[in-house]
Short mmCIF file of C-alpha atoms in Angstrom, two decimals:
data_model
loop_
_atom_site.label_atom_id
_atom_site.label_comp_id
_atom_site.label_asym_id
_atom_site.label_seq_id
_atom_site.Cartn_x
_atom_site.Cartn_y
_atom_site.Cartn_z
CA MET D 1 0.06 -0.07 -0.05
CA VAL D 2 1.30 3.35 -0.95
CA GLY D 3 0.32 6.86 -0.48
CA ALA D 4 1.53 10.49 -1.06
CA GLY D 5 4.75 9.91 0.97
CA ILE D 6 6.19 7.80 -1.98
CA SER D 7 5.71 10.63 -4.51
CA THR D 8 6.74 13.69 -2.49
CA PRO D 9 10.48 12.80 -3.24
CA SER D 10 9.54 13.03 -6.91
CA GLY D 11 8.30 16.67 -6.33
CA ILE D 12 4.72 16.14 -6.05
CA PRO D 13 3.20 17.76 -2.90
CA ASP D 14 1.25 15.79 -0.53
CA PHE D 15 -2.19 17.10 0.55
CA ARG D 16 -1.85 18.00 4.19
CA SER D 17 1.58 18.75 5.19
CA PRO D 18 1.48 22.29 6.84
CA GLY D 19 3.10 24.90 4.78
CA SER D 20 4.09 22.57 1.86
CA GLY D 21 1.08 20.47 1.21
CA LEU D 22 -1.15 20.98 -1.69
CA TYR D 23 -4.09 22.09 0.64
CA SER D 24 -1.62 24.75 1.99
CA ASN D 25 -0.89 26.10 -1.44
CA LEU D 26 -4.39 26.22 -3.05
CA GLN D 27 -5.10 29.82 -2.23
CA GLN D 28 -3.56 30.78 -5.63
CA TYR D 29 -6.78 28.96 -7.21
CA ASP D 30 -9.12 31.50 -5.40
CA ILE D 31 -11.25 28.82 -3.92
CA PRO D 32 -13.42 29.07 -0.75
CA TYR D 33 -11.70 26.22 1.06
CA PRO D 34 -9.18 23.51 -0.13
CA GLU D 35 -11.41 20.54 -0.68
CA ALA D 36 -13.58 22.55 -3.03
CA ILE D 37 -11.26 22.10 -5.81
CA PHE D 38 -12.21 18.39 -5.76
CA GLU D 39 -15.92 18.89 -5.35
CA LEU D 40 -18.43 18.48 -8.29
CA GLY D 41 -20.62 21.37 -7.04
CA PHE D 42 -17.69 23.77 -7.10
CA PHE D 43 -16.40 22.25 -10.38
CA PHE D 44 -19.70 22.79 -12.13
CA HIS D 45 -19.59 26.42 -10.87
CA ASN D 46 -15.96 27.05 -11.75
CA PRO D 47 -13.94 24.27 -13.50
CA LYS D 48 -10.83 26.46 -14.12
CA PRO D 49 -9.11 25.73 -10.62
CA PHE D 50 -9.49 21.84 -11.11
CA PHE D 51 -8.20 21.84 -14.67
CA THR D 52 -5.23 24.19 -13.69
CA LEU D 53 -4.27 21.87 -10.83
CA ALA D 54 -4.93 18.75 -13.03
CA LYS D 55 -2.51 20.05 -15.77
CA GLU D 56 0.23 20.60 -12.94
CA LEU D 57 -0.24 17.01 -11.72
CA TYR D 58 -0.67 15.45 -15.14
CA PRO D 59 1.68 12.44 -15.77
CA GLY D 60 4.85 13.21 -17.61
CA HIS D 61 5.84 16.18 -15.47
CA TYR D 62 7.24 13.95 -12.75
CA ARG D 63 9.41 10.81 -12.66
CA PRO D 64 9.50 7.79 -10.36
CA ASN D 65 11.95 7.58 -7.65
CA VAL D 66 13.89 4.97 -5.83
CA ALA D 67 10.69 3.93 -3.86
CA HIS D 68 8.74 3.42 -7.20
CA TYR D 69 11.59 1.40 -8.56
CA PHE D 70 11.93 -0.77 -5.51
CA LEU D 71 8.27 -1.74 -6.04
CA ARG D 72 9.04 -2.41 -9.57
CA LEU D 73 12.04 -4.65 -8.57
CA LEU D 74 9.58 -6.66 -6.26
CA HIS D 75 7.41 -7.11 -9.36
CA ASP D 76 10.35 -8.24 -11.45
CA LYS D 77 11.39 -10.69 -8.73
CA GLU D 78 7.78 -11.91 -8.72
CA LEU D 79 7.28 -10.80 -5.11
CA LEU D 80 4.68 -8.17 -5.76
CA LEU D 81 1.09 -9.70 -5.65
CA ARG D 82 -0.72 -6.44 -5.75
CA LEU D 83 0.10 -2.73 -5.21
CA TYR D 84 -2.71 -0.54 -3.71
CA THR D 85 -2.16 3.10 -4.30
CA GLN D 86 -3.87 6.16 -3.20
CA ASN D 87 -1.97 8.33 -5.70
CA ILE D 88 -3.42 9.61 -9.05
CA ASP D 89 -0.04 10.59 -10.34
CA GLY D 90 0.55 7.35 -12.41
CA LEU D 91 4.24 6.98 -11.13
CA GLU D 92 3.80 3.42 -10.29
CA ARG D 93 2.80 2.72 -13.97
CA ALA D 94 5.63 4.96 -15.23
CA SER D 95 8.01 2.68 -13.27
CA GLY D 96 6.73 -0.22 -15.20
CA ILE D 97 4.43 -1.82 -12.80
CA PRO D 98 1.64 -3.37 -15.01
CA ALA D 99 -1.91 -2.37 -14.56
CA SER D 100 -2.98 -5.87 -13.70
CA LYS D 101 -0.95 -5.47 -10.38
CA LEU D 102 -2.28 -2.06 -9.63
CA VAL D 103 -5.29 -0.87 -7.60
CA GLU D 104 -5.68 2.82 -7.88
CA ALA D 105 -8.02 3.68 -4.94
CA HIS D 106 -8.71 7.24 -5.99
CA GLY D 107 -8.46 6.64 -9.75
CA SER D 108 -5.73 8.05 -12.04
CA PHE D 109 -5.36 10.07 -15.08
CA VAL D 110 -5.65 6.81 -17.17
CA SER D 111 -9.35 7.14 -17.25
CA ALA D 112 -12.17 9.70 -16.76
CA THR D 113 -15.94 9.95 -16.92
CA CYS D 114 -17.90 12.76 -18.45
CA THR D 115 -19.88 14.54 -15.79
CA VAL D 116 -22.75 15.40 -18.25
CA CYS D 117 -23.27 12.13 -20.18
CA ARG D 118 -21.60 9.73 -17.68
CA ARG D 119 -19.59 8.13 -20.50
CA SER D 120 -16.54 6.51 -19.34
CA PHE D 121 -13.28 7.14 -21.39
CA PRO D 122 -10.41 4.72 -21.63
CA GLY D 123 -9.27 2.95 -18.49
CA GLU D 124 -10.41 0.49 -15.94
CA ASP D 125 -13.45 0.72 -13.59
CA ILE D 126 -11.91 -0.28 -10.17
CA ARG D 127 -13.92 -0.49 -6.97
CA VAL D 128 -12.05 -1.11 -3.76
CA GLU D 129 -12.93 -1.28 -0.20
CA PRO D 130 -11.72 1.46 2.23
CA PHE D 131 -7.94 1.87 1.67
CA ALA D 132 -6.91 2.39 5.25
CA SER D 133 -8.19 -0.95 6.38
CA LEU D 134 -6.31 -3.01 3.93
CA SER D 135 -3.23 -3.54 6.00
CA GLU D 136 -5.59 -5.27 8.67
CA SER D 137 -6.82 -7.66 6.16
CA VAL D 138 -3.75 -9.92 5.91
CA GLN D 139 -3.41 -12.96 8.12
CA LYS D 140 -1.80 -12.34 11.49
CA SER D 141 0.94 -14.87 10.15
CA VAL D 142 1.95 -12.52 7.25
CA PRO D 143 4.64 -10.00 8.23
CA ARG D 144 3.51 -6.42 7.51
CA LEU D 145 6.21 -3.69 6.46
CA LEU D 146 5.53 0.11 7.08
CA ILE D 147 8.02 2.55 5.58
CA ASN D 148 6.51 6.03 6.41
CA ARG D 149 7.37 9.29 8.15
CA ASP D 150 4.82 8.56 10.96
CA LEU D 151 3.46 5.51 12.71
CA VAL D 152 -0.13 5.16 11.35
CA GLY D 153 -3.29 3.05 11.42
CA SER D 154 -3.07 -0.49 12.79
CA PHE D 155 0.60 -0.26 13.15
CA ALA D 156 0.10 2.33 15.95
CA LEU D 157 -3.09 1.19 17.32
CA SER D 158 -2.78 -2.65 17.29
CA PRO D 159 0.75 -3.68 16.16
CA ARG D 160 1.44 -7.29 15.44
CA ARG D 161 4.52 -9.26 16.65
CA LYS D 162 5.69 -9.66 12.99
CA ASP D 163 5.41 -6.13 12.00
CA VAL D 164 8.50 -4.24 10.67
CA VAL D 165 8.44 -0.44 10.86
CA GLN D 166 10.95 1.98 9.30
CA LEU D 167 10.11 5.48 10.21
CA GLY D 168 11.61 8.54 8.60
CA ASP D 169 12.29 9.57 5.06
CA VAL D 170 10.64 7.01 2.61
CA VAL D 171 13.40 6.96 0.06
CA GLN D 172 16.10 6.49 2.71
CA GLY D 173 13.93 3.80 4.32
CA VAL D 174 13.57 2.03 0.85
CA GLU D 175 17.37 2.35 0.20
CA ARG D 176 18.13 0.85 3.59
CA LEU D 177 15.88 -2.15 2.94
CA VAL D 178 17.27 -2.71 -0.55
CA ASP D 179 20.81 -2.69 1.00
CA LEU D 180 19.80 -5.23 3.61
CA LEU D 181 18.24 -7.45 0.79
CA GLY D 182 21.49 -7.24 -1.18
CA TRP D 183 19.62 -5.69 -4.22
CA THR D 184 21.31 -2.25 -4.40
CA GLN D 185 23.08 -2.85 -7.73
CA GLU D 186 20.00 -4.38 -9.28
CA LEU D 187 17.95 -1.34 -8.25
CA GLN D 188 20.39 1.09 -9.52
CA ASP D 189 20.60 -0.74 -12.95
CA LEU D 190 16.81 -0.71 -13.12
CA ILE D 191 16.58 2.91 -12.23
CA GLN D 192 19.38 3.79 -14.94
CA ARG D 193 17.56 1.65 -17.64
CA GLU D 194 14.09 2.99 -16.96
CA ASN D 195 15.40 6.71 -16.71
CA GLY D 196 17.01 6.00 -20.18
CA LYS D 197 13.66 5.08 -21.58
CA LEU D 198 12.11 8.18 -20.13
CA ASP D 199 14.77 10.32 -21.38
CA GLY D 200 14.12 9.01 -24.82
CA GLN D 201 10.27 9.87 -24.34
CA ASP D 202 11.15 13.37 -23.28
CA GLY D 203 13.29 14.12 -26.40
#
């Protein structure tokens, strides 16, 4: 499961961090309150703020980072069963994780639905249960790993004996784990190869 913390090292602001989060910087859009930018009622009244923000967040402006490529490496090693993401930035896809392994809880730029005719445009219709409870769904015998800035959810409220927690910077936490697994060179090779592909697309 991943959230905004995996994408902030790529330059995408999270939503709630005081002073630097997206909600803190929405005053430039002249909206009554931060959440309005994502509300249909406000969108129908004034769509410009949403489209301006969507253009800034649109895939292609940002690149996957070490954490995204670590998840890709897990996929390449056939260790990734499914990746649940709250992010709409598409960086998991850009790192090479196939759509068949992704559950994008809040959607993505891959698909859209017309608010007038309700017609769906290319992409998948994915319905998921509440994201936050997913880590509690695994059997107690399955180790859970949290790499995050803060201790959250069931890791804080009802920790399990097999839980592994790495608090702090997400990229540094991933790099530490990769080093312990002995995968540092493989990850560096993957990043170099994939960044070369992205450089070719940019040019």
